[in-house]
């Protein structure tokens, strides 16, 4: 496992908790690598909003309840707009790609709950593909850039982590509603369905905010 993948996975799973300080020295020793790949990995993670620079090393980013509310509000506006624009500009190819992504999403959910063959990371990745298809169909090249700045992986991961099977299938059903609205060029329904979908994830994170805050109690831990 390369340095970037290792550190990112550790952050998502809470092995490196919010506010934990990470230094090149510690990570190089932990991964038995030189500092160069560690340095590059930390730069990439900072660009993704997962870490914050310090005078010496970086710290894992800490998200407050207010941060969570604001991040999801901005994401909802952007992706709701993308879904509305997609319903106007989508092509037949766009619709086929969204259908394929949603079919994969259903399959990975089945694999996770029925056989355990897929992980939360797998579900997260396929979910991202569906959303990327919607943004692509909007034919607005700027939306993807701005959405990428507010899609905070630890928060998205946590929302999926706390989904039970019923909630996960509700997410799948909302994907289908978004897809149908876009295919039928129902602009307002596409926008509203996307809003509902994203706020569903936000509500899961906010509902479990106490668990998150408990994690922050160990945020001063360093290695």
mmCIF file of N, CA and C in Angstrom, residues 72-133:
data_model
loop_
_atom_site.group_PDB
_atom_site.id
_atom_site.type_symbol
_atom_site.label_atom_id
_atom_site.label_comp_id
_atom_site.label_asym_id
_atom_site.label_seq_id
_atom_site.Cartn_x
_atom_site.Cartn_y
_atom_site.Cartn_z
ATOM 1 N N UNK A 72 -22.447 20.747 3.825
ATOM 2 C CA UNK A 72 -23.546 20.063 3.144
ATOM 3 C C UNK A 72 -24.505 21.048 2.481
ATOM 4 N N UNK A 73 -24.685 22.217 3.078
ATOM 5 C CA UNK A 73 -25.553 23.227 2.460
ATOM 6 C C UNK A 73 -24.995 23.657 1.098
ATOM 7 N N UNK A 74 -23.690 23.895 1.053
ATOM 8 C CA UNK A 74 -23.069 24.309 -0.208
ATOM 9 C C UNK A 74 -23.111 23.176 -1.225
ATOM 10 N N UNK A 75 -22.820 21.960 -0.762
ATOM 11 C CA UNK A 75 -22.849 20.817 -1.680
ATOM 12 C C UNK A 75 -24.256 20.612 -2.259
ATOM 13 N N UNK A 76 -25.276 20.790 -1.417
ATOM 14 C CA UNK A 76 -26.656 20.620 -1.870
ATOM 15 C C UNK A 76 -27.003 21.619 -2.972
ATOM 16 N N UNK A 77 -26.600 22.864 -2.784
ATOM 17 C CA UNK A 77 -26.863 23.881 -3.801
ATOM 18 C C UNK A 77 -26.185 23.535 -5.119
ATOM 19 N N UNK A 78 -24.918 23.130 -5.043
ATOM 20 C CA UNK A 78 -24.157 22.838 -6.253
ATOM 21 C C UNK A 78 -24.698 21.612 -6.982
ATOM 22 N N UNK A 79 -24.922 20.532 -6.245
ATOM 23 C CA UNK A 79 -25.348 19.297 -6.906
ATOM 24 C C UNK A 79 -26.830 19.352 -7.290
ATOM 25 N N UNK A 80 -27.618 20.115 -6.555
ATOM 26 C CA UNK A 80 -29.004 20.317 -6.969
ATOM 27 C C UNK A 80 -29.056 21.055 -8.299
ATOM 28 N N UNK A 81 -28.197 22.061 -8.432
ATOM 29 C CA UNK A 81 -28.100 22.798 -9.691
ATOM 30 C C UNK A 81 -27.606 21.886 -10.809
ATOM 31 N N UNK A 82 -26.620 21.039 -10.500
ATOM 32 C CA UNK A 82 -26.089 20.107 -11.504
ATOM 33 C C UNK A 82 -27.178 19.161 -12.002
ATOM 34 N N UNK A 83 -27.995 18.643 -11.074
ATOM 35 C CA UNK A 83 -29.064 17.721 -11.466
ATOM 36 C C UNK A 83 -30.095 18.424 -12.335
ATOM 37 N N UNK A 84 -30.417 19.674 -11.983
ATOM 38 C CA UNK A 84 -31.376 20.440 -12.784
ATOM 39 C C UNK A 84 -30.833 20.691 -14.190
ATOM 40 N N UNK A 85 -29.569 21.067 -14.275
ATOM 41 C CA UNK A 85 -28.963 21.305 -15.580
ATOM 42 C C UNK A 85 -28.835 20.006 -16.383
ATOM 43 N N UNK A 86 -28.561 18.912 -15.683
ATOM 44 C CA UNK A 86 -28.470 17.616 -16.357
ATOM 45 C C UNK A 86 -29.798 17.239 -16.993
ATOM 46 N N UNK A 87 -30.894 17.581 -16.327
ATOM 47 C CA UNK A 87 -32.206 17.239 -16.873
ATOM 48 C C UNK A 87 -32.510 18.037 -18.143
ATOM 49 N N UNK A 88 -31.822 19.148 -18.330
ATOM 50 C CA UNK A 88 -31.993 19.957 -19.539
ATOM 51 C C UNK A 88 -31.067 19.492 -20.654
ATOM 52 N N UNK A 89 -29.817 19.197 -20.295
ATOM 53 C CA UNK A 89 -28.779 18.969 -21.306
ATOM 54 C C UNK A 89 -28.407 17.509 -21.532
ATOM 55 N N UNK A 90 -28.944 16.571 -20.730
ATOM 56 C CA UNK A 90 -28.484 15.177 -20.827
ATOM 57 C C UNK A 90 -28.687 14.607 -22.221
ATOM 58 N N UNK A 91 -27.757 13.713 -22.571
ATOM 59 C CA UNK A 91 -27.844 12.973 -23.824
ATOM 60 C C UNK A 91 -28.273 11.545 -23.508
ATOM 61 N N UNK A 92 -28.563 10.781 -24.548
ATOM 62 C CA UNK A 92 -28.902 9.370 -24.336
ATOM 63 C C UNK A 92 -27.727 8.623 -23.706
ATOM 64 N N UNK A 93 -26.503 9.005 -24.100
ATOM 65 C CA UNK A 93 -25.317 8.380 -23.516
ATOM 66 C C UNK A 93 -25.222 8.684 -22.027
ATOM 67 N N UNK A 94 -25.507 9.915 -21.644
ATOM 68 C CA UNK A 94 -25.488 10.286 -20.228
ATOM 69 C C UNK A 94 -26.462 9.420 -19.430
ATOM 70 N N UNK A 95 -27.653 9.227 -19.973
ATOM 71 C CA UNK A 95 -28.661 8.425 -19.279
ATOM 72 C C UNK A 95 -28.174 6.987 -19.128
ATOM 73 N N UNK A 96 -27.571 6.444 -20.176
ATOM 74 C CA UNK A 96 -27.057 5.069 -20.102
ATOM 75 C C UNK A 96 -25.960 4.953 -19.047
ATOM 76 N N UNK A 97 -25.103 5.953 -18.979
ATOM 77 C CA UNK A 97 -24.010 5.924 -18.006
ATOM 78 C C UNK A 97 -24.544 6.017 -16.582
ATOM 79 N N UNK A 98 -25.556 6.840 -16.374
ATOM 80 C CA UNK A 98 -26.158 6.937 -15.039
ATOM 81 C C UNK A 98 -26.847 5.631 -14.648
ATOM 82 N N UNK A 99 -27.524 5.008 -15.612
ATOM 83 C CA UNK A 99 -28.171 3.726 -15.333
ATOM 84 C C UNK A 99 -27.138 2.663 -14.973
ATOM 85 N N UNK A 100 -26.027 2.650 -15.688
ATOM 86 C CA UNK A 100 -24.970 1.668 -15.417
ATOM 87 C C UNK A 100 -24.367 1.901 -14.031
ATOM 88 N N UNK A 101 -24.140 3.170 -13.694
ATOM 89 C CA UNK A 101 -23.573 3.492 -12.380
ATOM 90 C C UNK A 101 -24.533 3.095 -11.267
ATOM 91 N N UNK A 102 -25.824 3.330 -11.481
ATOM 92 C CA UNK A 102 -26.804 2.986 -10.452
ATOM 93 C C UNK A 102 -26.963 1.478 -10.307
ATOM 94 N N UNK A 103 -26.849 0.758 -11.416
ATOM 95 C CA UNK A 103 -26.896 -0.712 -11.349
ATOM 96 C C UNK A 103 -25.694 -1.231 -10.557
ATOM 97 N N UNK A 104 -24.532 -0.615 -10.773
ATOM 98 C CA UNK A 104 -23.333 -1.005 -10.021
ATOM 99 C C UNK A 104 -23.502 -0.683 -8.542
ATOM 100 N N UNK A 105 -24.165 0.440 -8.278
ATOM 101 C CA UNK A 105 -24.416 0.848 -6.893
ATOM 102 C C UNK A 105 -25.300 -0.186 -6.190
ATOM 103 N N UNK A 106 -26.339 -0.628 -6.877
ATOM 104 C CA UNK A 106 -27.218 -1.650 -6.302
ATOM 105 C C UNK A 106 -26.450 -2.946 -6.048
ATOM 106 N N UNK A 107 -25.592 -3.314 -6.996
ATOM 107 C CA UNK A 107 -24.831 -4.554 -6.860
ATOM 108 C C UNK A 107 -23.868 -4.499 -5.676
ATOM 109 N N UNK A 108 -23.180 -3.358 -5.519
ATOM 110 C CA UNK A 108 -22.202 -3.259 -4.440
ATOM 111 C C UNK A 108 -22.895 -3.223 -3.079
ATOM 112 N N UNK A 109 -24.106 -2.655 -3.020
ATOM 113 C CA UNK A 109 -24.890 -2.682 -1.780
ATOM 114 C C UNK A 109 -25.297 -4.114 -1.455
ATOM 115 N N UNK A 110 -25.753 -4.848 -2.467
ATOM 116 C CA UNK A 110 -26.116 -6.259 -2.265
ATOM 117 C C UNK A 110 -24.914 -7.057 -1.777
ATOM 118 N N UNK A 111 -23.774 -6.829 -2.408
ATOM 119 C CA UNK A 111 -22.560 -7.551 -2.029
ATOM 120 C C UNK A 111 -22.159 -7.242 -0.591
ATOM 121 N N UNK A 112 -22.365 -6.015 -0.190
ATOM 122 C CA UNK A 112 -21.961 -5.616 1.164
ATOM 123 C C UNK A 112 -22.845 -6.260 2.230
ATOM 124 N N UNK A 113 -24.162 -6.242 2.025
ATOM 125 C CA UNK A 113 -25.074 -6.717 3.058
ATOM 126 C C UNK A 113 -25.378 -8.214 2.976
ATOM 127 N N UNK A 114 -25.241 -8.795 1.795
ATOM 128 C CA UNK A 114 -25.580 -10.207 1.649
ATOM 129 C C UNK A 114 -24.372 -11.131 1.761
ATOM 130 N N UNK A 115 -23.257 -10.715 1.209
ATOM 131 C CA UNK A 115 -22.086 -11.599 1.196
ATOM 132 C C UNK A 115 -20.867 -10.996 1.876
ATOM 133 N N UNK A 116 -20.902 -9.692 2.131
ATOM 134 C CA UNK A 116 -19.745 -9.047 2.739
ATOM 135 C C UNK A 116 -18.573 -8.895 1.794
ATOM 136 N N UNK A 117 -18.835 -9.054 0.484
ATOM 137 C CA UNK A 117 -17.748 -9.005 -0.493
ATOM 138 C C UNK A 117 -17.333 -7.579 -0.861
ATOM 139 N N UNK A 118 -18.120 -6.594 -0.477
ATOM 140 C CA UNK A 118 -17.753 -5.206 -0.756
ATOM 141 C C UNK A 118 -17.663 -4.434 0.547
ATOM 142 N N UNK A 119 -16.886 -3.353 0.525
ATOM 143 C CA UNK A 119 -16.658 -2.543 1.711
ATOM 144 C C UNK A 119 -17.374 -1.196 1.593
ATOM 145 N N UNK A 120 -17.334 -0.437 2.658
ATOM 146 C CA UNK A 120 -17.894 0.917 2.614
ATOM 147 C C UNK A 120 -17.147 1.751 1.582
ATOM 148 N N UNK A 121 -15.840 1.533 1.473
ATOM 149 C CA UNK A 121 -15.060 2.259 0.466
ATOM 150 C C UNK A 121 -15.548 1.944 -0.945
ATOM 151 N N UNK A 122 -15.914 0.688 -1.191
ATOM 152 C CA UNK A 122 -16.440 0.303 -2.507
ATOM 153 C C UNK A 122 -17.755 1.027 -2.789
ATOM 154 N N UNK A 123 -18.623 1.071 -1.790
ATOM 155 C CA UNK A 123 -19.909 1.762 -1.943
ATOM 156 C C UNK A 123 -19.683 3.246 -2.182
ATOM 157 N N UNK A 124 -18.748 3.817 -1.439
ATOM 158 C CA UNK A 124 -18.416 5.235 -1.579
ATOM 159 C C UNK A 124 -17.955 5.545 -2.997
ATOM 160 N N UNK A 125 -17.130 4.679 -3.546
ATOM 161 C CA UNK A 125 -16.584 4.897 -4.890
ATOM 162 C C UNK A 125 -17.663 4.819 -5.962
ATOM 163 N N UNK A 126 -18.558 3.830 -5.867
ATOM 164 C CA UNK A 126 -19.618 3.708 -6.863
ATOM 165 C C UNK A 126 -20.620 4.849 -6.733
ATOM 166 N N UNK A 127 -20.895 5.268 -5.506
ATOM 167 C CA UNK A 127 -21.768 6.430 -5.296
ATOM 168 C C UNK A 127 -21.162 7.658 -5.974
ATOM 169 N N UNK A 128 -19.861 7.832 -5.829
ATOM 170 C CA UNK A 128 -19.180 8.968 -6.456
ATOM 171 C C UNK A 128 -19.328 8.916 -7.971
ATOM 172 N N UNK A 129 -19.251 7.714 -8.550
ATOM 173 C CA UNK A 129 -19.376 7.587 -10.002
ATOM 174 C C UNK A 129 -20.751 8.051 -10.483
ATOM 175 N N UNK A 130 -21.791 7.705 -9.719
ATOM 176 C CA UNK A 130 -23.134 8.145 -10.107
ATOM 177 C C UNK A 130 -23.220 9.666 -10.088
ATOM 178 N N UNK A 131 -22.720 10.271 -9.015
ATOM 179 C CA UNK A 131 -22.765 11.727 -8.907
ATOM 180 C C UNK A 131 -21.926 12.387 -10.005
ATOM 181 N N UNK A 132 -20.796 11.778 -10.342
ATOM 182 C CA UNK A 132 -19.965 12.309 -11.429
ATOM 183 C C UNK A 132 -20.712 12.262 -12.762
ATOM 184 N N UNK A 133 -21.492 11.197 -12.957
ATOM 185 C CA UNK A 133 -22.281 11.087 -14.193
ATOM 186 C C UNK A 133 -23.310 12.217 -14.283
#
